Amino acid sequence: GQFDLVIHNGLVVVGSDVMPPSTYIGIKGGVIEQISATPLTGKKIIDAEGGYIMPGGIDSHVHLSQKNTPAGDTFESGTRSAPPGGTTTVIPFAIQNSKEDFDLVSAVEEYHTVAKNSSYCDYGFHVIISNPNDEILKTQLPLLAQQHGITSVKVYTTYPRYRLSDEQVLEILLSNRKLGITTMIHAENADIIDFIGKKLEEKKLTDPFYHSESRPKVAEDEATYRVISLSKMIDVPILIVHMSSETALATVRDAQNNLVPIFAETCPQYLFLTADYLKHQCSHHVHKDDPFEGAKYICSPPLRQSQAELDGVWKAIQNGTVTVFSSDHAPTIYDHPLGKKAGLVNGIPHYKKVPNGLPGIETRMPLLFCKGVETGRITAQRYVELCCSNPAKLYGLDKKGTIAVGKDADFVIWYPKGKMAPFVLSNSMLHHGIDYSPFEGVEFTNWPRYTILRGCVVWDRDNGGLMASKSTGQYVKRTGSSMPGPMGKLSYIFE
Ligand code: URP
Ligand code: ZN
Ligand code: ZN
Ligand code: ZN
């Protein structure tokens, strides 16, 4: 029969395969209904002209409308930047309001209200847990998993507000093992960070650059080794978020080589930016006369010192150690009293007062495509694994992240190599609500030409630009992870 949409004449990439340009994809009712080697007819036809056709991107680590980030992106302004960057699904965090507030279910309901009719792409939620008491672990998490399809939890080993003890992490891991929930862990040694922070403060070393000195690589290395040990103890998989250290990634690699199910995430900032950007007198062009501009690059873990470190993270992208590539979009406006400028107190800079995090939803997919796939550093399949199919598997998005019959018709279509005129990025080209991008000045050789969400064109770069509205995005209930699970060790103690 007649399809709503037919896409053809491109290299169709899924995590394990590339199908030739003779492939036709037939879409009806927002779903992929047929993949054919012979022509299909449709009401609308998209000719990819030999470019790559990939599953829509999944950005599984973003922060939107978080109450603790008043000058950040809202659901509306953050997701507005998703389709133009090839992303069709995001997973932001619903956050426990305070350690004393145990009503995580109400917090999630509030996020539902905030997100509904304010999202340009599909979305799910992770929850952040800062106080793993019985009420949350035994009553609320099972309810959130069953009724809301929230099957992942983030915990922190650092930040005074969120930091958990090792024993609390063990409690959550055991609870998650029983419930089949994926655990995301922010791994940095909090005592090292507090200790160095105090020493820097005594010496009045508080410029933005000292943010990176205060969170050294060893803090990540130690905490990574520790949380892997905790995961082995409970015999349950974990995902270590936003990894920036080659050494820590080597520890993950070692666990993976021993068939221990440890997953790793990294982000564009750890592939493309060094701590040089935090300095006023840095070697690139963005800073002009504003000595505080380094604050734009404050995120945790911090940008690392050398290109050699960045190369180490690239190696982990190439060799399979890294499981998912997310943005950790956690921005705040620079020129705003509650944004990055909050770190200037009476004209004196203090890195500790600068909200942490960078914008990056829109630039994530194009950066890795241009600098990874088009340069030959990674294959197109590896790219799809990192940006689409692994996040879908890890987080139980069972209709997303691949191109197969019965799945949601979510796609990103790239220009055939050489067709798009290369350009240098400026913030005015982006669709978020933030007044800068850390990737301004980067040259792009490609960009999403079309982004398609459940069969609708939501981004057409050459004809109309953003076609989605803020009621386009739908909430996605997730199932459990299909990545390797626990082996059930010590069940006589734990069950
Ligand atoms: O600096 C960052 N990444 N802030 C966001 C919160 C987090 O730890 O992911
Ligand atoms: Zn984190
Ligand atoms: Zn600079
Ligand atoms: Zn984050």
CSV table of C-alpha atoms in Angstrom, one decimal, residues 232-471:
chain,number,residue,atom,x,y,z
A,232,LYS,CA,31.3,-6.3,41.7
A,233,MET,CA,30.3,-6.7,45.3
A,234,ILE,CA,26.6,-6.6,44.5
A,235,ASP,CA,27.0,-8.3,41.2
A,236,VAL,CA,25.0,-5.7,39.3
A,237,PRO,CA,25.9,-3.6,36.2
A,238,ILE,CA,26.6,0.1,36.5
A,239,LEU,CA,27.1,2.9,34.0
A,240,ILE,CA,29.8,5.5,35.0
A,241,VAL,CA,28.7,8.8,33.6
A,242,HIS,CA,30.7,11.6,31.9
A,243,MET,CA,34.1,9.9,32.0
A,244,SER,CA,37.0,12.2,31.3
A,245,SER,CA,40.1,10.3,32.4
A,246,GLU,CA,42.1,7.8,30.2
A,247,THR,CA,43.2,6.0,33.4
A,248,ALA,CA,39.7,5.6,34.7
A,249,LEU,CA,38.6,4.4,31.3
A,250,ALA,CA,41.4,1.8,31.3
A,251,THR,CA,40.0,0.5,34.6
A,252,VAL,CA,36.6,0.1,33.0
A,253,ARG,CA,38.3,-1.6,30.1
A,254,ASP,CA,40.0,-4.0,32.4
A,255,ALA,CA,36.7,-4.9,34.1
A,256,GLN,CA,35.0,-5.3,30.7
A,257,ASN,CA,37.9,-7.6,29.6
A,258,ASN,CA,37.1,-9.7,32.6
A,259,LEU,CA,33.4,-9.9,31.6
A,260,VAL,CA,32.3,-7.6,34.4
A,261,PRO,CA,29.3,-5.6,33.1
A,262,ILE,CA,30.6,-2.1,33.6
A,263,PHE,CA,29.4,0.6,31.1
A,264,ALA,CA,30.9,4.0,30.4
A,265,GLU,CA,29.6,7.3,29.2
A,266,THR,CA,31.6,10.2,27.8
A,267,CYS,CA,30.7,13.6,26.4
A,268,PRO,CA,31.9,15.9,23.6
A,269,GLN,CA,33.7,18.3,26.1
A,270,TYR,CA,36.1,15.4,27.0
A,271,LEU,CA,37.0,14.8,23.4
A,272,PHE,CA,37.3,18.4,22.1
A,273,LEU,CA,38.2,20.8,24.9
A,274,THR,CA,41.2,21.1,27.2
A,275,ALA,CA,41.5,23.0,30.5
A,276,ASP,CA,43.2,25.7,28.5
A,277,TYR,CA,39.8,27.1,27.9
A,278,LEU,CA,39.3,27.9,31.6
A,279,LYS,CA,42.2,30.3,31.5
A,280,HIS,CA,41.9,34.0,30.7
A,281,GLN,CA,45.0,33.9,28.6
A,282,CYS,CA,44.1,30.9,26.6
A,283,SER,CA,45.3,30.0,23.2
A,284,HIS,CA,42.0,30.2,21.3
A,285,HIS,CA,40.0,33.1,20.2
A,286,VAL,CA,36.8,33.2,22.2
A,287,HIS,CA,37.9,35.2,25.2
A,288,LYS,CA,38.4,38.9,24.5
A,289,ASP,CA,38.5,41.4,27.3
A,290,ASP,CA,36.5,39.5,29.8
A,291,PRO,CA,38.9,37.8,32.3
A,292,PHE,CA,36.0,35.7,33.7
A,293,GLU,CA,35.1,34.0,30.5
A,294,GLY,CA,36.8,30.8,31.5
A,295,ALA,CA,33.7,30.2,33.7
A,296,LYS,CA,31.9,29.3,30.5
A,297,TYR,CA,33.9,26.0,30.5
A,298,ILE,CA,33.3,25.0,34.1
A,299,CYS,CA,31.8,21.5,34.3
A,300,SER,CA,32.4,18.4,36.4
A,301,PRO,CA,34.5,16.4,35.9
A,302,PRO,CA,36.5,19.3,34.6
A,303,LEU,CA,38.1,19.7,31.2
A,304,ARG,CA,41.5,17.8,31.4
A,305,GLN,CA,44.9,19.3,31.0
A,306,SER,CA,46.4,18.0,27.8
A,307,GLN,CA,45.6,16.9,24.3
A,308,ALA,CA,47.2,13.5,25.2
A,309,GLU,CA,44.3,13.0,27.8
A,310,LEU,CA,41.7,13.8,25.1
A,311,ASP,CA,43.4,11.3,22.8
A,312,GLY,CA,43.0,8.7,25.6
A,313,VAL,CA,39.3,9.3,25.7
A,314,TRP,CA,39.2,9.1,21.8
A,315,LYS,CA,40.9,5.7,22.1
A,316,ALA,CA,38.1,4.5,24.5
A,317,ILE,CA,35.5,5.8,21.9
A,318,GLN,CA,37.3,3.8,19.2
A,319,ASN,CA,38.0,0.5,21.0
A,320,GLY,CA,34.5,0.0,22.5
A,321,THR,CA,35.2,0.9,26.1
A,322,VAL,CA,32.7,3.8,25.9
A,323,THR,CA,29.1,2.5,25.8
A,324,VAL,CA,27.2,5.7,25.3
A,325,PHE,CA,28.0,9.3,24.1
A,326,SER,CA,25.8,11.9,25.7
A,327,SER,CA,25.9,15.7,26.0
A,328,ASP,CA,25.5,16.1,29.8
A,329,HIS,CA,23.7,19.3,28.7
A,330,ALA,CA,23.7,21.1,32.1
A,331,PRO,CA,24.1,24.7,31.0
A,332,THR,CA,23.5,28.0,32.6
A,333,ILE,CA,23.4,31.4,30.9
A,334,TYR,CA,26.8,33.2,31.2
A,335,ASP,CA,25.6,36.7,31.6
A,336,HIS,CA,23.0,36.2,34.3
A,337,PRO,CA,23.2,36.9,38.0
A,338,LEU,CA,22.2,33.3,38.8
A,339,GLY,CA,24.2,31.9,35.9
A,340,LYS,CA,27.9,31.6,35.4
A,341,LYS,CA,28.3,35.2,36.6
A,342,ALA,CA,27.2,34.1,40.0
A,343,GLY,CA,30.8,33.2,40.4
A,344,LEU,CA,31.9,36.8,40.4
A,345,VAL,CA,31.3,38.2,43.9
A,346,ASN,CA,32.0,41.9,44.1
A,347,GLY,CA,34.2,41.5,41.1
A,348,ILE,CA,36.2,38.7,42.6
A,349,PRO,CA,36.0,35.4,40.8
A,350,HIS,CA,35.4,32.2,42.7
A,351,TYR,CA,35.1,29.0,40.7
A,352,LYS,CA,33.1,27.2,43.5
A,353,LYS,CA,30.2,29.7,43.1
A,354,VAL,CA,29.9,29.1,39.3
A,355,PRO,CA,27.1,26.6,38.5
A,356,ASN,CA,28.6,23.5,36.8
A,357,GLY,CA,27.9,22.3,33.4
A,358,LEU,CA,27.9,23.1,29.6
A,359,PRO,CA,25.3,23.3,26.9
A,360,GLY,CA,25.5,20.6,24.2
A,361,ILE,CA,22.3,18.9,23.0
A,362,GLU,CA,22.5,20.4,19.5
A,363,THR,CA,26.2,20.0,18.9
A,364,ARG,CA,26.7,16.4,20.3
A,365,MET,CA,25.7,14.5,17.1
A,366,PRO,CA,27.3,16.8,14.6
A,367,LEU,CA,30.6,17.0,16.5
A,368,LEU,CA,31.1,13.2,16.6
A,369,PHE,CA,29.9,12.8,13.1
A,370,CYS,CA,32.2,15.4,11.6
A,371,LYS,CA,35.3,14.7,13.8
A,372,GLY,CA,34.7,10.9,14.2
A,373,VAL,CA,32.9,9.4,11.1
A,374,GLU,CA,33.9,11.9,8.4
A,375,THR,CA,37.6,11.8,9.6
A,376,GLY,CA,37.6,8.0,9.6
A,377,ARG,CA,38.3,7.8,13.4
A,378,ILE,CA,35.2,5.6,13.9
A,379,THR,CA,32.9,3.7,11.6
A,380,ALA,CA,29.4,4.8,11.0
A,381,GLN,CA,28.1,1.7,12.9
A,382,ARG,CA,30.2,2.5,15.9
A,383,TYR,CA,28.7,6.0,15.8
A,384,VAL,CA,25.2,4.7,15.8
A,385,GLU,CA,26.0,2.3,18.6
A,386,LEU,CA,27.3,5.2,20.8
A,387,CYS,CA,24.6,7.8,19.9
A,388,CYS,CA,21.5,5.7,19.3
A,389,SER,CA,21.4,2.0,19.8
A,390,ASN,CA,23.5,1.5,23.1
A,391,PRO,CA,21.5,4.3,24.9
A,392,ALA,CA,18.3,2.6,23.7
A,393,LYS,CA,19.4,-0.8,25.0
A,394,LEU,CA,20.9,0.4,28.3
A,395,TYR,CA,17.9,2.5,29.2
A,396,GLY,CA,15.1,0.2,27.9
A,397,LEU,CA,13.9,2.5,25.1
A,398,ASP,CA,12.6,-0.5,23.1
A,399,LYS,CA,11.0,1.4,20.2
A,400,LYS,CA,14.0,3.7,19.6
A,401,GLY,CA,17.7,3.6,18.6
A,402,THR,CA,17.5,1.4,15.6
A,403,ILE,CA,16.0,1.1,12.1
A,404,ALA,CA,13.9,-2.0,12.0
A,405,VAL,CA,10.3,-3.0,11.2
A,406,GLY,CA,8.0,-2.1,14.1
A,407,LYS,CA,10.2,0.5,15.6
A,408,ASP,CA,9.5,4.3,15.8
A,409,ALA,CA,10.3,6.0,12.6
A,410,ASP,CA,13.0,8.3,14.1
A,411,PHE,CA,15.9,9.2,11.8
A,412,VAL,CA,18.7,11.6,11.2
A,413,ILE,CA,19.8,12.1,7.6
A,414,TRP,CA,23.2,13.6,6.8
A,415,TYR,CA,24.4,15.4,3.7
A,416,PRO,CA,26.3,13.3,1.3
A,417,LYS,CA,30.0,14.0,2.0
A,418,GLY,CA,31.1,17.3,0.5
A,419,LYS,CA,27.6,18.5,-0.4
A,420,MET,CA,27.2,20.9,2.5
A,421,ALA,CA,29.4,24.1,2.6
A,422,PRO,CA,31.6,23.8,5.7
A,423,PHE,CA,30.8,26.5,8.3
A,424,VAL,CA,32.2,27.8,11.6
A,425,LEU,CA,29.8,27.6,14.5
A,426,SER,CA,28.4,30.6,16.2
A,427,ASN,CA,25.9,30.6,19.0
A,428,SER,CA,23.3,32.4,17.0
A,429,MET,CA,22.9,29.3,14.8
A,430,LEU,CA,21.8,27.2,17.8
A,431,HIS,CA,18.3,26.8,19.2
A,432,HIS,CA,18.9,26.5,23.0
A,433,GLY,CA,18.2,29.3,25.5
A,434,ILE,CA,21.9,29.8,26.5
A,435,ASP,CA,24.0,32.8,25.5
A,436,TYR,CA,27.1,30.9,24.4
A,437,SER,CA,28.3,27.5,23.2
A,438,PRO,CA,31.7,26.0,24.2
A,439,PHE,CA,32.0,24.9,20.6
A,440,GLU,CA,31.7,28.3,18.9
A,441,GLY,CA,34.6,28.6,16.5
A,442,VAL,CA,34.6,24.9,15.6
A,443,GLU,CA,34.4,24.1,11.8
A,444,PHE,CA,31.6,21.7,10.8
A,445,THR,CA,31.8,19.7,7.5
A,446,ASN,CA,28.3,18.2,8.0
A,447,TRP,CA,25.1,18.8,9.9
A,448,PRO,CA,21.8,17.0,10.2
A,449,ARG,CA,19.9,17.7,7.0
A,450,TYR,CA,16.7,16.1,8.0
A,451,THR,CA,15.6,14.9,11.5
A,452,ILE,CA,12.4,12.7,11.6
A,453,LEU,CA,10.4,11.9,14.7
A,454,ARG,CA,7.8,9.2,14.5
A,455,GLY,CA,7.5,9.7,10.8
A,456,CYS,CA,7.2,13.6,10.9
A,457,VAL,CA,10.0,15.8,9.6
A,458,VAL,CA,10.9,17.9,12.7
A,459,TRP,CA,14.0,19.5,11.1
A,460,ASP,CA,14.6,20.3,7.5
A,461,ARG,CA,17.8,22.4,7.3
A,462,ASP,CA,17.3,23.7,3.8
A,463,ASN,CA,13.5,24.2,3.8
A,464,GLY,CA,12.0,25.6,6.9
A,465,GLY,CA,14.4,24.6,9.6
A,466,LEU,CA,12.7,23.6,12.8
A,467,MET,CA,9.3,22.0,12.0
A,468,ALA,CA,8.5,20.5,15.4
A,469,SER,CA,6.4,22.4,17.9
A,470,LYS,CA,6.5,22.2,21.7
A,471,SER,CA,3.7,19.7,21.7
